[in-house]
Amino acid sequence: MMARLSPCFLIHYHEISLKAGHRPMFLRHLRQNLERATADLQPVKVVQFSGRLMLDLEGNPNPEAVRERVSHVCGIANFALAQRAASTLDAIKAAVGRMIEGREFGSFRITARWAFKTYPLTSVEINRALGTFVLERVKTRVDLEHPALTIHVEVLPNETFIYFDREPGPGGLPVGSSGTVVSLLSGGIDSPVAAWRMMKRGCRVEFVHFHSVPYLPPTSQQKARALVDRLTERQFFSRLYLVPFGEIQREVVLAVPPPARVVVYRRLMVRIAEALARATGAHALVTGESLGQVASQTLPNLARIDEAAMLPILRPLIGMDKDEITGQAKTLGTFETSIEPDQDCCTLFVPKHPATRMAVEEIQKLEERLNVEALVTQGKEGAVLETFEFPPGAGPFPAPRRGRLSTTEEGSLSQ
Ligand code: ATP
Ligand code: MG
């Protein structure tokens, strides 16, 4: 009996399944994202059925490349390269037989699950029947506690999936299911990690980077581009606003004494980012701040920064240590870019000893010396938009609706 193997990726999500009312919306995003992630690796067919998604790999020349892409799609709890068989004991045995051919394993167990009640065999019977089948073919033994190989069998009414190893996905929620945020992206280690953590919570992230060209070389912009390029692998399409900030900083330097400058810069950045966020329909701002990590990141200073914006400022790294953040940057693949030498716009004109407890009245008085509104307009209008796509050449995502512009398109500045 020779079964023809029919490979697929079987995809499990868990958080999504908890959100009963919103499930169709979450699944629509997850499906769309999987289709986009594999757009250049055809054929891949995304199929949805009870509690799972499947990527049909029939005829696909490169499942390994598909695997890599799937492993980055937010919202996936875990996934497995599985073989498909009809839901009869004979068909399942035939497929298991093919899968263990030539494989050596000192011990094994069968873990059968079935997703419907009417199946004629119980999972105990499947476990027994398949266990015996394996023992007849391979010199091995059953070990329920610490098996060298676990043979997972998931029985659905029309089809059964068989696989050995499950790989973890990123978890979280599918990008696009929680709305849009605007992330303040420096060239440093923290802000790309912060952006990614919001993607993992289902946000589509737009980026704003403040640079000081021509006062400083364009290195920071190149780093920002490289970081956005990397992060776009996880959300498939990104917008990056490059905001000239050198002129604005000069104004601040003329009017504000050194210790107060960092908070004043940050408040201006937040206001400009908010103006861009409003134009693109985003609901919140994101920074890479972590409490106490640097002298300027104290509770009073964070409060002063919050007061400059109406939109909520999300700080996903607020309670994390530098070590934890660095670890995540390495996993994400942004670390190497972030540590490239660079003169951040904030290293220009930055005081040695920034104030750690700026009071509301103090900061307001200093800002009276500036034309804040004009500076914000200057920043917003000077912003240059660049777009990034993944896979390369795949175009905007989600695809703009025909006939009318989507909210994001309407607000984009340089269109
Ligand atoms: P990072 O590692 O993200 O640069 P940091 O530890 O250097 O953060 P700060 O320099 O105080 O901390 O910056 C705090 C946050 O302000 C950054 O995480 C980022 O969100 C934002 N930010 C700072 N500089 C810029 C910039 N040039 N462009 C955009 N956002 C910036
Ligand atoms: Mg920094």
PDB file of N, CA, C and O in Angstrom, residues 6 12 56 60 72 113 128 148 160 164 174 177 192 218 242 256 278 281 285 334 403:
ATOM      1  N   SER A   6       0.930  14.159   0.605  1.00  0.00           N
ATOM      2  CA  SER A   6       0.334  15.418   0.186  1.00  0.00           C
ATOM      3  C   SER A   6       0.586  16.446   1.290  1.00  0.00           C
ATOM      4  O   SER A   6      -0.121  16.506   2.275  1.00  0.00           O
ATOM      5  N   HIS A  12      -2.151  26.508  13.694  1.00  0.00           N
ATOM      6  CA  HIS A  12      -3.008  26.663  14.874  1.00  0.00           C
ATOM      7  C   HIS A  12      -2.891  28.077  15.413  1.00  0.00           C
ATOM      8  O   HIS A  12      -1.805  28.629  15.473  1.00  0.00           O
ATOM      9  N   ASP A  56      -2.077  24.651   1.625  1.00  0.00           N
ATOM     10  CA  ASP A  56      -1.924  23.496   0.740  1.00  0.00           C
ATOM     11  C   ASP A  56      -0.662  23.705  -0.103  1.00  0.00           C
ATOM     12  O   ASP A  56      -0.558  24.705  -0.809  1.00  0.00           O
ATOM     13  N   ASN A  60       4.134  22.698  -4.686  1.00  0.00           N
ATOM     14  CA  ASN A  60       5.050  23.789  -4.320  1.00  0.00           C
ATOM     15  C   ASN A  60       6.495  23.284  -4.291  1.00  0.00           C
ATOM     16  O   ASN A  60       6.795  22.306  -3.620  1.00  0.00           O
ATOM     17  N   HIS A  72       6.905  33.877  10.591  1.00  0.00           N
ATOM     18  CA  HIS A  72       6.900  35.294  10.970  1.00  0.00           C
ATOM     19  C   HIS A  72       5.511  35.922  10.988  1.00  0.00           C
ATOM     20  O   HIS A  72       5.385  37.120  11.226  1.00  0.00           O
ATOM     21  N   ARG A 113      -5.998  13.341  17.980  1.00  0.00           N
ATOM     22  CA  ARG A 113      -7.067  14.256  18.393  1.00  0.00           C
ATOM     23  C   ARG A 113      -8.073  14.258  17.271  1.00  0.00           C
ATOM     24  O   ARG A 113      -7.699  14.187  16.101  1.00  0.00           O
ATOM     25  N   ARG A 128      -3.983   3.043  19.604  1.00  0.00           N
ATOM     26  CA  ARG A 128      -3.593   1.620  19.650  1.00  0.00           C
ATOM     27  C   ARG A 128      -3.299   1.079  18.274  1.00  0.00           C
ATOM     28  O   ARG A 128      -2.258   0.478  18.038  1.00  0.00           O
ATOM     29  N   ALA A 148      11.011   9.904  21.661  1.00  0.00           N
ATOM     30  CA  ALA A 148      11.941  10.546  20.731  1.00  0.00           C
ATOM     31  C   ALA A 148      11.154  11.144  19.558  1.00  0.00           C
ATOM     32  O   ALA A 148      11.582  12.117  18.953  1.00  0.00           O
ATOM     33  N   THR A 160      -7.551  13.998   7.375  1.00  0.00           N
ATOM     34  CA  THR A 160      -6.735  13.835   8.581  1.00  0.00           C
ATOM     35  C   THR A 160      -5.350  14.403   8.303  1.00  0.00           C
ATOM     36  O   THR A 160      -4.836  14.289   7.195  1.00  0.00           O
ATOM     37  N   PHE A 164       4.905  15.413  12.757  1.00  0.00           N
ATOM     38  CA  PHE A 164       5.803  15.067  13.860  1.00  0.00           C
ATOM     39  C   PHE A 164       6.053  16.260  14.775  1.00  0.00           C
ATOM     40  O   PHE A 164       5.835  16.197  15.964  1.00  0.00           O
ATOM     41  N   PRO A 174      -3.205  38.832  14.388  1.00  0.00           N
ATOM     42  CA  PRO A 174      -2.771  39.171  13.028  1.00  0.00           C
ATOM     43  C   PRO A 174      -2.684  40.683  12.798  1.00  0.00           C
ATOM     44  O   PRO A 174      -3.576  41.426  13.221  1.00  0.00           O
ATOM     45  N   SER A 177      -5.598  43.635  12.562  1.00  0.00           N
ATOM     46  CA  SER A 177      -6.836  43.374  13.298  1.00  0.00           C
ATOM     47  C   SER A 177      -7.069  44.359  14.436  1.00  0.00           C
ATOM     48  O   SER A 177      -8.155  44.408  14.999  1.00  0.00           O
ATOM     49  N   PRO A 192      12.614  49.873  17.308  1.00  0.00           N
ATOM     50  CA  PRO A 192      12.119  48.816  16.402  1.00  0.00           C
ATOM     51  C   PRO A 192      11.449  47.672  17.167  1.00  0.00           C
ATOM     52  O   PRO A 192      10.471  47.096  16.690  1.00  0.00           O
ATOM     53  N   PRO A 218      23.503  61.566   6.497  1.00  0.00           N
ATOM     54  CA  PRO A 218      22.206  60.867   6.392  1.00  0.00           C
ATOM     55  C   PRO A 218      22.202  59.444   6.964  1.00  0.00           C
ATOM     56  O   PRO A 218      21.273  58.689   6.702  1.00  0.00           O
ATOM     57  N   LEU A 242      10.049  60.586   6.796  1.00  0.00           N
ATOM     58  CA  LEU A 242      11.342  61.124   7.202  1.00  0.00           C
ATOM     59  C   LEU A 242      11.159  62.621   7.434  1.00  0.00           C
ATOM     60  O   LEU A 242      10.825  63.365   6.508  1.00  0.00           O
ATOM     61  N   VAL A 256      16.066  77.419  24.514  1.00  0.00           N
ATOM     62  CA  VAL A 256      15.878  76.558  25.691  1.00  0.00           C
ATOM     63  C   VAL A 256      17.235  76.149  26.283  1.00  0.00           C
ATOM     64  O   VAL A 256      18.118  75.713  25.547  1.00  0.00           O
ATOM     65  N   ARG A 278      -2.854  61.748  12.672  1.00  0.00           N
ATOM     66  CA  ARG A 278      -4.227  62.190  12.394  1.00  0.00           C
ATOM     67  C   ARG A 278      -4.496  62.136  10.900  1.00  0.00           C
ATOM     68  O   ARG A 278      -5.578  61.747  10.473  1.00  0.00           O
ATOM     69  N   GLY A 281      -5.065  58.504   9.890  1.00  0.00           N
ATOM     70  CA  GLY A 281      -6.118  57.739  10.562  1.00  0.00           C
ATOM     71  C   GLY A 281      -5.600  56.799  11.637  1.00  0.00           C
ATOM     72  O   GLY A 281      -6.291  55.855  12.011  1.00  0.00           O
ATOM     73  N   LEU A 285       0.250  56.659  19.307  1.00  0.00           N
ATOM     74  CA  LEU A 285       1.680  56.768  18.997  1.00  0.00           C
ATOM     75  C   LEU A 285       2.414  55.694  19.807  1.00  0.00           C
ATOM     76  O   LEU A 285       1.927  55.243  20.837  1.00  0.00           O
ATOM     77  N   THR A 334      16.883  43.055  14.041  1.00  0.00           N
ATOM     78  CA  THR A 334      17.133  44.488  13.902  1.00  0.00           C
ATOM     79  C   THR A 334      18.398  44.926  14.646  1.00  0.00           C
ATOM     80  O   THR A 334      18.896  46.030  14.423  1.00  0.00           O
ATOM     81  N   GLY A 403     -12.135  52.309  -6.709  1.00  0.00           N
ATOM     82  CA  GLY A 403     -13.224  53.279  -6.714  1.00  0.00           C
ATOM     83  C   GLY A 403     -13.069  54.351  -5.661  1.00  0.00           C
ATOM     84  O   GLY A 403     -13.449  55.473  -5.881  1.00  0.00           O
TER      85      GLY A 403
END
